Short mmCIF file of C-alpha atoms in Angstrom, two decimals:
data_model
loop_
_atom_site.label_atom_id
_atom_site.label_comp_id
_atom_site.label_asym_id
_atom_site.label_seq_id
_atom_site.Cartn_x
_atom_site.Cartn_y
_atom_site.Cartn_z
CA UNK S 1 2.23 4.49 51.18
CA UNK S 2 0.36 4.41 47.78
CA UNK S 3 -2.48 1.51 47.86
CA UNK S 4 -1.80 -1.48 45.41
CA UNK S 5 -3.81 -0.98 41.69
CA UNK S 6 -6.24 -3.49 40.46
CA UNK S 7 -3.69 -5.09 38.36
CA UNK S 8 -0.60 -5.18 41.14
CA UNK S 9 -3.65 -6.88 43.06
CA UNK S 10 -4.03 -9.83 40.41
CA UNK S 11 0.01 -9.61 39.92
CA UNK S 12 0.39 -10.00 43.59
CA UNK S 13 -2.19 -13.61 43.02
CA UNK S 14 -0.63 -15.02 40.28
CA UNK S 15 3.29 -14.68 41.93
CA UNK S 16 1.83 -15.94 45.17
CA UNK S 17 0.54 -19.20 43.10
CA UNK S 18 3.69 -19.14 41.24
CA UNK S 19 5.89 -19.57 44.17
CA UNK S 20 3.30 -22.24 46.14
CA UNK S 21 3.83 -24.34 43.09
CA UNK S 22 7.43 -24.09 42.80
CA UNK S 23 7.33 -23.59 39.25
CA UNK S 24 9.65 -21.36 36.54
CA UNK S 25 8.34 -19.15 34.29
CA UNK S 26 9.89 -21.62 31.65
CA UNK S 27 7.55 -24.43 32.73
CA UNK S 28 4.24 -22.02 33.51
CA UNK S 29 5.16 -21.16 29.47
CA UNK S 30 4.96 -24.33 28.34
CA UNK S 31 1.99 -25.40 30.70
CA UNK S 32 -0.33 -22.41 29.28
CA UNK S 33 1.42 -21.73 25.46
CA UNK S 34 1.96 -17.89 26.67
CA UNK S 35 6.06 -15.84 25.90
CA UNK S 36 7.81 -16.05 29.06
CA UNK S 37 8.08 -12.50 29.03
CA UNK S 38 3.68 -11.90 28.96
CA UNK S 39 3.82 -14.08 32.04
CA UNK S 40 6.87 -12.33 33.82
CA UNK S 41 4.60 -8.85 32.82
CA UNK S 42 1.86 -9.97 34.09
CA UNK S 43 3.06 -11.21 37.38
CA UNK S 44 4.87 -8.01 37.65
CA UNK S 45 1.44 -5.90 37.35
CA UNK S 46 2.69 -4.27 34.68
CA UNK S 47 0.27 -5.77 31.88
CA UNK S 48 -3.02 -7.14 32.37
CA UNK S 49 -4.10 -10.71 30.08
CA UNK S 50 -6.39 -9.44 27.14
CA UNK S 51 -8.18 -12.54 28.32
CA UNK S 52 -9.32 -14.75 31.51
CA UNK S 53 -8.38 -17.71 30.06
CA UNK S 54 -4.82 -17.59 30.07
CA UNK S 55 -5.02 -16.76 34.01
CA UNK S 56 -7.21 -19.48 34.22
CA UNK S 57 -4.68 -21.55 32.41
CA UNK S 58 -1.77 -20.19 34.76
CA UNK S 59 -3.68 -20.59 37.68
CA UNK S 60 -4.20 -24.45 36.79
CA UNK S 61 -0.81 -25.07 35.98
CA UNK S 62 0.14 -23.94 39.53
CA UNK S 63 -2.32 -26.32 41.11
CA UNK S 64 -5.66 -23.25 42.26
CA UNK S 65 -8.20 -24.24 44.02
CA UNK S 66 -11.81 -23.77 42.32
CA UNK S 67 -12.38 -20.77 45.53
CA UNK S 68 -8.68 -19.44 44.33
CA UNK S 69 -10.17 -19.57 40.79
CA UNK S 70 -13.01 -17.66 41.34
CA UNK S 71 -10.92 -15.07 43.72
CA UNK S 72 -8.83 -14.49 40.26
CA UNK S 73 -11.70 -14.57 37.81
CA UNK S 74 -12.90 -11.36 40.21
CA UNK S 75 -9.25 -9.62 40.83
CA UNK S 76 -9.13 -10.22 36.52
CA UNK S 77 -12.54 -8.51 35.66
CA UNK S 78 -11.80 -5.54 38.21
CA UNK S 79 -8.12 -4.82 36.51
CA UNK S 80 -9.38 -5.55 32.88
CA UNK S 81 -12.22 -2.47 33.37
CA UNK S 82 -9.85 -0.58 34.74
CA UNK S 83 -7.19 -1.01 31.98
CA UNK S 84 -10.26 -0.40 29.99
CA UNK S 85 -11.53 2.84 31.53
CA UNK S 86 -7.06 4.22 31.35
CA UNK S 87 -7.14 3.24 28.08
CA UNK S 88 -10.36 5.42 27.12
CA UNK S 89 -9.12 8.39 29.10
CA UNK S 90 -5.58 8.11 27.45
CA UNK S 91 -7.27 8.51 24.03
CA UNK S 92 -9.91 10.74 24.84
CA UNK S 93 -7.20 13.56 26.32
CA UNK S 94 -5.03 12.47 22.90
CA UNK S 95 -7.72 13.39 20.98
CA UNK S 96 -8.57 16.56 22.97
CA UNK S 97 -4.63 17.47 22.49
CA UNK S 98 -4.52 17.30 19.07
CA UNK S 99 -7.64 19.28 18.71
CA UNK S 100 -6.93 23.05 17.01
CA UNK S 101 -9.00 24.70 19.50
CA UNK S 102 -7.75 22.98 22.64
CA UNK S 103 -4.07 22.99 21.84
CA UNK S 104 -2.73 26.82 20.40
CA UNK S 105 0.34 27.37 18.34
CA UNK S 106 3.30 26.67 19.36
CA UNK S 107 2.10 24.49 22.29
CA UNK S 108 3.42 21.03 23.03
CA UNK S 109 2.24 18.14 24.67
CA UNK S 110 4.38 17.16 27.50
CA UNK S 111 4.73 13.30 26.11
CA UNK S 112 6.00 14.71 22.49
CA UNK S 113 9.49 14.59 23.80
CA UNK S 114 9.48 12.06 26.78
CA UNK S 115 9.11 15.21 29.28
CA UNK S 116 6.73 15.29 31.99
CA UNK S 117 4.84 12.21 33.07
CA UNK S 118 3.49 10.46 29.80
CA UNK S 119 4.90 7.39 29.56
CA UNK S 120 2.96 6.10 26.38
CA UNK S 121 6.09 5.38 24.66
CA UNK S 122 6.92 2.88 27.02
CA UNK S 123 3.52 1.57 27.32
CA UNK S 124 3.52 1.01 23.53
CA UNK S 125 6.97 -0.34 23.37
CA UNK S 126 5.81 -3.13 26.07
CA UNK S 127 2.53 -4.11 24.59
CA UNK S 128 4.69 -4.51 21.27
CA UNK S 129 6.78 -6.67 22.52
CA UNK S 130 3.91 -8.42 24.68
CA UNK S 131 2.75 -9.36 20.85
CA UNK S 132 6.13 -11.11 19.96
CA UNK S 133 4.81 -13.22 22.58
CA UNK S 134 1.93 -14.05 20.74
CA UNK S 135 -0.53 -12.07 23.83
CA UNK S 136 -1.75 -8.73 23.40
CA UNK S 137 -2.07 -6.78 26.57
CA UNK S 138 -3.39 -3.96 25.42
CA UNK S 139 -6.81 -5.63 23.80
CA UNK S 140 -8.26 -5.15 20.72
CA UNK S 141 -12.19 -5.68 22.29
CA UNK S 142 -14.41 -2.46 21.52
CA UNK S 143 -13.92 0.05 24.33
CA UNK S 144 -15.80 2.42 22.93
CA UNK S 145 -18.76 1.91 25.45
CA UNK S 146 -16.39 2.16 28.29
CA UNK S 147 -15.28 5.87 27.32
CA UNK S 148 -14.83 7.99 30.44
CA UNK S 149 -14.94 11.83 28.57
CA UNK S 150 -12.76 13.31 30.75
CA UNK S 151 -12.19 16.41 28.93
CA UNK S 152 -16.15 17.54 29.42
CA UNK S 153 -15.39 18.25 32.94
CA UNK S 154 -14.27 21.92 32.32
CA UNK S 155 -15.49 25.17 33.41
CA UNK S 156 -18.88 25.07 30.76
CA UNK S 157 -20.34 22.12 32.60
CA UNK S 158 -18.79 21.90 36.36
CA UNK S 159 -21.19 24.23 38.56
CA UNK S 160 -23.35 25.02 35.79
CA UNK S 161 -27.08 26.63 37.06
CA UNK S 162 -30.06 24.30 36.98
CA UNK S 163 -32.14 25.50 34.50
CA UNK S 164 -35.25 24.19 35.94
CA UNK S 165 -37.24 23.42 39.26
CA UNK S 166 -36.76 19.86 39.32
CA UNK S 167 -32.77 20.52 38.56
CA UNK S 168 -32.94 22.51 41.13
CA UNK S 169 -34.44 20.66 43.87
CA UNK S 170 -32.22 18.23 42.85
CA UNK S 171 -29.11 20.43 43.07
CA UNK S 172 -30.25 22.05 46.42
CA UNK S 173 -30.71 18.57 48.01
CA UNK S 174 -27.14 17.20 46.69
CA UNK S 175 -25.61 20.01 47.58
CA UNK S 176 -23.04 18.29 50.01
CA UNK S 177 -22.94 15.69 47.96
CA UNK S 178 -21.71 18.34 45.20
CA UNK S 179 -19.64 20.11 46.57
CA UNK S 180 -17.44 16.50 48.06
CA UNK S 181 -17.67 15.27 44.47
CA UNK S 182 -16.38 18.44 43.08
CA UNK S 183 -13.37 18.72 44.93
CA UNK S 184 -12.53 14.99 44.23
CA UNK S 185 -12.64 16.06 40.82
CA UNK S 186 -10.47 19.05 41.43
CA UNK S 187 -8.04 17.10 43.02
CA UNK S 188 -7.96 14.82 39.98
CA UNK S 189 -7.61 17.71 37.67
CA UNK S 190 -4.93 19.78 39.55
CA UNK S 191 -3.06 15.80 39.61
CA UNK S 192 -3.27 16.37 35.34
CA UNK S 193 -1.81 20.14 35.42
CA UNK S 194 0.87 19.22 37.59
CA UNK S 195 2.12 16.59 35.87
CA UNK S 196 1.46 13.92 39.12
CA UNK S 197 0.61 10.35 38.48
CA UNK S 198 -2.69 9.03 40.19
CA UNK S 199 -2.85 4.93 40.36
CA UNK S 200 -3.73 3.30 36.73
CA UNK S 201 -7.45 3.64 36.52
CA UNK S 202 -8.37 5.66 39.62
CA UNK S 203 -8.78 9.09 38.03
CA UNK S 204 -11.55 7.24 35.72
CA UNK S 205 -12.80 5.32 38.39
CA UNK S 206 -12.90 8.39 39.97
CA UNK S 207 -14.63 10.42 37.38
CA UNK S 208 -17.46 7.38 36.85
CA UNK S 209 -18.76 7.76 40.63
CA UNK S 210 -18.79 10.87 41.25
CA UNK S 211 -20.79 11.41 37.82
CA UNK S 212 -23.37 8.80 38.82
CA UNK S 213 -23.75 10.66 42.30
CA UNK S 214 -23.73 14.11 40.34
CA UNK S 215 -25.67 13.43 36.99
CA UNK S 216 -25.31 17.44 35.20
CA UNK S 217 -22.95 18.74 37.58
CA UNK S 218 -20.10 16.80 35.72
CA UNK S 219 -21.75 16.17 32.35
CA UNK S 220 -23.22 18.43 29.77
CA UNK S 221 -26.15 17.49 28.22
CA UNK S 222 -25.57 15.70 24.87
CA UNK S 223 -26.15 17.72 21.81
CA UNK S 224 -27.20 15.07 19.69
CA UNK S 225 -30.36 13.44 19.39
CA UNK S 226 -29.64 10.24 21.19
CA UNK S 227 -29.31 9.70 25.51
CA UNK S 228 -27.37 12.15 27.10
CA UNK S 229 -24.40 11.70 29.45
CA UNK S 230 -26.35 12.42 32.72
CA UNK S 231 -28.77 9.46 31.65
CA UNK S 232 -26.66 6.80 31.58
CA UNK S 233 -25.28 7.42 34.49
CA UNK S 234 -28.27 8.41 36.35
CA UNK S 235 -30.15 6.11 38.78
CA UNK S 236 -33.28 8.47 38.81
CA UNK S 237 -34.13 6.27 36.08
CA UNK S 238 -34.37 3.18 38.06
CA UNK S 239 -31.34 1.16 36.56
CA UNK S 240 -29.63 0.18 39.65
CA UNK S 241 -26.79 -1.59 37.89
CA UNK S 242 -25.65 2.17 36.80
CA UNK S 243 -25.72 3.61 40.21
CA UNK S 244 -22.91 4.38 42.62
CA UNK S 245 -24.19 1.46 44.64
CA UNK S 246 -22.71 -0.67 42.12
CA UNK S 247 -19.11 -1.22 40.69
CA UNK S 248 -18.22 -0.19 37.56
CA UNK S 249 -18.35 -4.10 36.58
CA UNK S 250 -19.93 -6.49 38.33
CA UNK S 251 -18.43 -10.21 38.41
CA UNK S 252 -17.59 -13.55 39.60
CA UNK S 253 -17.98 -13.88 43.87
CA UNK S 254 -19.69 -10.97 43.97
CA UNK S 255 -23.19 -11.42 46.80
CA UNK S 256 -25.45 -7.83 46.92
CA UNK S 257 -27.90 -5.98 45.69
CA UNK S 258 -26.15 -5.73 42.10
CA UNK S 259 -26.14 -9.60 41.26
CA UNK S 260 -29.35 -9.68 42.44
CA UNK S 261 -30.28 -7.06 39.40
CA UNK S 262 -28.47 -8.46 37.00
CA UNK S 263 -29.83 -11.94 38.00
CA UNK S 264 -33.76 -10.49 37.24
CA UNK S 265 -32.72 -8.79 34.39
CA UNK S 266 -31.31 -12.38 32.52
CA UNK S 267 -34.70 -13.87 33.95
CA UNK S 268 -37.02 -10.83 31.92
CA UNK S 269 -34.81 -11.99 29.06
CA UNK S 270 -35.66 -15.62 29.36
CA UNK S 271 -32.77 -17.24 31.04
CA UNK S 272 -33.40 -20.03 33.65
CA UNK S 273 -31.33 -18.96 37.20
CA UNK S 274 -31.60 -19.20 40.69
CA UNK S 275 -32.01 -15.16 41.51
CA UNK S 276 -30.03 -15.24 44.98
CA UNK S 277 -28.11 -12.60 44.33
CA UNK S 278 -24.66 -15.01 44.56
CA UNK S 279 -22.61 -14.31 40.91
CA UNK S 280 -21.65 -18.02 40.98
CA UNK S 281 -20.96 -20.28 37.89
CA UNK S 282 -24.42 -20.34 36.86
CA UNK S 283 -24.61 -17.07 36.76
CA UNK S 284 -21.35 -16.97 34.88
CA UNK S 285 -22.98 -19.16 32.42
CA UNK S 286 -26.10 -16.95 31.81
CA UNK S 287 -24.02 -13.99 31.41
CA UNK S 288 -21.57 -15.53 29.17
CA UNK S 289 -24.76 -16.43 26.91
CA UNK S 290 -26.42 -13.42 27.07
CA UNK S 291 -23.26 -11.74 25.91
CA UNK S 292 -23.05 -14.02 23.23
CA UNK S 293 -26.60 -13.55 21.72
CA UNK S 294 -26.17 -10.02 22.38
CA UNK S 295 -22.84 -9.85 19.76
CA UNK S 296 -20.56 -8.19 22.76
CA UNK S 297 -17.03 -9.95 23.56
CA UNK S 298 -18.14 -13.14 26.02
CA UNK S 299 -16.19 -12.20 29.05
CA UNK S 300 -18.55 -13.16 31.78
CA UNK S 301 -18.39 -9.93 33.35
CA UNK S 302 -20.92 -7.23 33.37
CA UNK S 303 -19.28 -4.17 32.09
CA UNK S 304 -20.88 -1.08 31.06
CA UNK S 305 -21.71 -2.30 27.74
CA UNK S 306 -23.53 -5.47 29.23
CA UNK S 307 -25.68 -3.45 31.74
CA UNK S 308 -27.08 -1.66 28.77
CA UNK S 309 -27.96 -4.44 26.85
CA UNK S 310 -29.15 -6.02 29.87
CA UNK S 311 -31.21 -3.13 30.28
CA UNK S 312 -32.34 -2.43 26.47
CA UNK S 313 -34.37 -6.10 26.74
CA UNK S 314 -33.74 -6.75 23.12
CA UNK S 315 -32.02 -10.19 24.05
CA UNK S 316 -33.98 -13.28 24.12
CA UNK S 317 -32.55 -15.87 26.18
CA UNK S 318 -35.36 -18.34 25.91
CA UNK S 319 -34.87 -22.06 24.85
CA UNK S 320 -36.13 -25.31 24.58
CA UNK S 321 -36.86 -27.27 27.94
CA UNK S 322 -34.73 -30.58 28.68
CA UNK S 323 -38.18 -32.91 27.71
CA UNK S 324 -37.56 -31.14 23.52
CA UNK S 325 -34.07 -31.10 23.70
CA UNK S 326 -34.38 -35.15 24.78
CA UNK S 327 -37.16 -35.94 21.99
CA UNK S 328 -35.03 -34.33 19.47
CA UNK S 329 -31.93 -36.22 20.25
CA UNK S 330 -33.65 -39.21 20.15
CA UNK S 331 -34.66 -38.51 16.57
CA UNK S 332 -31.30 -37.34 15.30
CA UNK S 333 -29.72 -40.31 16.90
CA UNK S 334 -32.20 -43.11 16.60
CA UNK S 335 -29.63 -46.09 16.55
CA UNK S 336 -28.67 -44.73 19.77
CA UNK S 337 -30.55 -42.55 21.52
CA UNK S 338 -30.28 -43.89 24.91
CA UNK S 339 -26.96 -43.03 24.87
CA UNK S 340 -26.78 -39.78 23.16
CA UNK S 341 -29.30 -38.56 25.54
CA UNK S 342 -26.96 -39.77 28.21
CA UNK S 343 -23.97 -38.08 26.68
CA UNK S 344 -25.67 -34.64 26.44
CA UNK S 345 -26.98 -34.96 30.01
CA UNK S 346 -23.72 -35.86 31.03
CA UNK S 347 -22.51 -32.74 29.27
CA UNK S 348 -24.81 -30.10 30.05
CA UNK S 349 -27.73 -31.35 31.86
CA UNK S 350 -29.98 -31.11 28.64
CA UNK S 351 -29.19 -27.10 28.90
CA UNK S 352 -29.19 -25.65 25.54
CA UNK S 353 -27.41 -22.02 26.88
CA UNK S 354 -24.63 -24.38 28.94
CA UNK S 355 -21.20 -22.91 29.02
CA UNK S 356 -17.93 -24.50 29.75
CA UNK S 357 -14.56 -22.78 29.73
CA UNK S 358 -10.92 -25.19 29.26
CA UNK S 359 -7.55 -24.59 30.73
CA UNK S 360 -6.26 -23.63 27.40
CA UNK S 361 -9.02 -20.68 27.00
CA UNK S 362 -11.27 -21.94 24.86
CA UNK S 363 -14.53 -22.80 25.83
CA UNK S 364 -17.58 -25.39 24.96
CA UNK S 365 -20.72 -24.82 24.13
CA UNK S 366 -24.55 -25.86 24.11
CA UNK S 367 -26.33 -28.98 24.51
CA UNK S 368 -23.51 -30.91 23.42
CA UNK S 369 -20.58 -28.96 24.41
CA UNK S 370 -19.36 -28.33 21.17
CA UNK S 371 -15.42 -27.38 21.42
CA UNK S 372 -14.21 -23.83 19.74
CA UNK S 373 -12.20 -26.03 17.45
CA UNK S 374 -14.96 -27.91 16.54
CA UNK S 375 -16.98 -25.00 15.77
CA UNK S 376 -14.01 -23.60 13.38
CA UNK S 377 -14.09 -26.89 11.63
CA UNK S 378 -17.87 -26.47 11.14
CA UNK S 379 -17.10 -22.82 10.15
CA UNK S 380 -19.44 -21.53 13.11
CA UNK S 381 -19.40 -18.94 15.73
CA UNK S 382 -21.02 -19.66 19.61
CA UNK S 383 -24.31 -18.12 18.68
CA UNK S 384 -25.07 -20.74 16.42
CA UNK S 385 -23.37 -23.71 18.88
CA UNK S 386 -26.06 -22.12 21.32
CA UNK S 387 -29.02 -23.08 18.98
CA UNK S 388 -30.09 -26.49 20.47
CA UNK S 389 -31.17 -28.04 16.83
CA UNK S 390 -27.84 -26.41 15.29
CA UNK S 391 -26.38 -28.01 17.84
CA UNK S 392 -27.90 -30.89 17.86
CA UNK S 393 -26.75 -31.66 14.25
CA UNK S 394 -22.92 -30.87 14.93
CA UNK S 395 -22.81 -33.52 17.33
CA UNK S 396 -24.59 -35.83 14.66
CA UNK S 397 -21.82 -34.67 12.17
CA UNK S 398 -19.11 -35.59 14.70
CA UNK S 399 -20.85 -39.35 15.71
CA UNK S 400 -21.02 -39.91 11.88
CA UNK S 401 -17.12 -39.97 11.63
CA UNK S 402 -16.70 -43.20 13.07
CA UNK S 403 -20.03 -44.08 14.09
CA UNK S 404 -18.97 -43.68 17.75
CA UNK S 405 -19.21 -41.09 20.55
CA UNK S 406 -14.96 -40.67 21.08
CA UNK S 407 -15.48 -37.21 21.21
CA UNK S 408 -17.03 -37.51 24.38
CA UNK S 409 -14.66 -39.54 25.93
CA UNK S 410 -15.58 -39.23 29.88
CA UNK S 411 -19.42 -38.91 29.82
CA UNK S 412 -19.48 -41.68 27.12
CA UNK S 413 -17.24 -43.93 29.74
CA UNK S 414 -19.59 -43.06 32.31
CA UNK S 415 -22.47 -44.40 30.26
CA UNK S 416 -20.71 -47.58 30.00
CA UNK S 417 -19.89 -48.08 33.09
CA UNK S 418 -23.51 -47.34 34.65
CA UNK S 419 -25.32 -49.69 31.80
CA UNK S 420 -23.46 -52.76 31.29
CA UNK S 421 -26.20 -53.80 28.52
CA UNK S 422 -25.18 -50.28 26.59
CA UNK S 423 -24.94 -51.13 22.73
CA UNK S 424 -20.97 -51.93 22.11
CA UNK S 425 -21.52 -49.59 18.86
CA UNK S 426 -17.73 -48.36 18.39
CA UNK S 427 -16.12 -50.07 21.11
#
């Protein structure tokens, strides 16, 4: 019996919420904004969300636990990367197709005229209708990075000769390694020519891990003048994150050696964690901002493109320490600064880089927890919400509507309540 994909594994989570709650797919609609039809694909396992946050939304509406929460968050970043790595391998064999000297006269792609096993008309047909919906399934973030070449594993580079001593050594001592990977491959290969279907994702999944273990056996050198194939996924370098020890993305409940890499990789860049090798919500956090000052998509999840970055060390994560972030608010907010300092503690514990996400999706950011609508008003983008001063300022520019603190409704409450003799400024 064929094992269950990554996204028939999330599917298989979100229908066993469904039916705990009791709930139709009219009211999970409403409750989260999604088509009825995204959320019937989705629990179906035929779609994955572009996004977390509408299974985060879904998985509120249906009453999750904050364990069942970060159990999804995982089974979501495993089936997103490997939507991402099909999706890569569909294009990259597309664009090997249509290539003159890979496809002769007269030749013709089996998914031209619906025959063999392509079934990219269908896939296209669903994530078009998935849009009348208002949810794209098949995303529009870069997945570029995540490219799995699948056409360079062809006669030229599989088996090729080390062509010197160290190669060699190298290719001696793997040799059983080798030879297992290569018939994994072959098996993935002869599943192309004959026109079987492997699970969504496994071929590529496939292809990744066996190239880490391999290095040149699977990938030629690159002809350009940049890094080659072989060195990104090499660990001879040292980058653990891009060996076969680790997944292809590393997430949310993860606890190993991996987290523990990433972890002292976001402390060299300047972020404040706990390195215990436990991908918890601060963790999460730290990610999240390094994505964000690093201009890739802010999943949360550290996917191939992440690892590099985390890896490059151009990102610097360091900000100001609670005692500035305090003396500034007290300046911006003299008439009240016992309270705005008490508001932004409430809201982020004085943490410049703090992260929130919503129900709905969106998320807030910074010292002050600026909202994404907020930031749209201001015409502003996270990076910028993440700057303590620019921060700082917003939440000036929101007090000075009404002179009040009503957009913090809770922590502004809780001041209240713990300090009787609080100023009655707005009240």
């Amino acid at each position: 019996m064929a094992q269950p994909n990554e996204a028939e594994r999330l599917a298989a989570r979100l229908r066993m919420l469904k039916d705990r709650a009791g709930v139709s797919f009219e009211v999970l609609a409403q409750r989260t904004g999604a088509g009825r039809s995204s959320l019937h694909r989705y629990c179906a396992g035929t779609h994955v969300p572009v996004g977390y946050g509408l299974v985060h939304s879904f998985a509120k509406a249906c009453g999750a636990t904050g364990e069942e929460l970060r159990e999804l968050h995982r089974l979501w970043a495993l089936a997103d990367a490997a939507r991402s790595a099909e999706d890569a391998a569909e294009a990259s064999a597309e664009d090997t197709a249509a290539r003159p000297e890979t496809q002769g006269a007269g030749e013709r792609r089996p998914e031209a005229d619906g025959g063999g096993t392509g079934d990219g008309g269908s896939r296209k047909a669903g994530a078009a209708g998935a849009e009348g919906d208002g949810h794209r399934e098949r995303g529009p973030e870069p997945v570029g990075s995540e490219t799995v070449r699948s056409e360079s594993v062809g006669s030229e580079s599989v088996g090729v000769e080390p062509a010197g001593p160290e190669e060699r050594s190298r290719a001696e001592g793997g040799a059983e390694v080798e030879e297992t990977g290569l018939t994994v491959v072959s098996e993935v290969m002869e599943s192309a020519r004959s026109g079987r279907r492997m699970l969504p994702g496994v071929a590529a999944a496939v292809l990744i891990a066996v190239g880490a273990t391999l290095g040149v056996a699977l990938w030629p050198e690159s002809s350009g003048g940049g890094r080659s194939a072989r060195e990104e996924v090499s660990s001879d370098d040292g980058r653990l994150l891009f060996s076969a020890a680790c997944e292809p993305v590393v997430s949310m409940g993860q606890h190993d050696a991996c987290v523990r890499e990433v972890q002292t990789l976001l402390r060299k860049a300047g972020g404040e964690l706990d390195v215990d090798s436990d991908f918890g919500p601060q963790t999460l956090r730290r990610v999240t901002a390094f994505q964000v000052m690093a201009e890739l998509p802010p999943k949360g999840i550290v996917d191939k493109a992440t690892k590099r970055a985390l890896y490059a060390g151009k990102v610097d994560l360091s900000t100001w320490a609670p005692e500035k972030v305090e003396r500034r608010i007290r300046e911006v907010f003299p008439e009240e600064g016992d309270r705005a300092v008490a508001i932004a503690r409430c809201q982020s514990f004085l943490d410049p880089l703090h992260i929130l996400p919503n129900t709905n999706g969106t998320r807030n950011w910074g010292v002050f927890q600026i909202a994404d609508v907020n930031l749209k008003k201001f015409a502003a983008d996270p990076r910028q919400a993440l700057d303590p001063e620019w921060n700082i300022q917003a939440a000036r520019r929101l007090w000075s509507v009404n002179r009040d603190f009503s957009s913090w409704p809770h922590c502004d409450q809780a001041f209240r309540t713990s300090s009787p003799s609080a100023s009655p400024s707005g009240d």
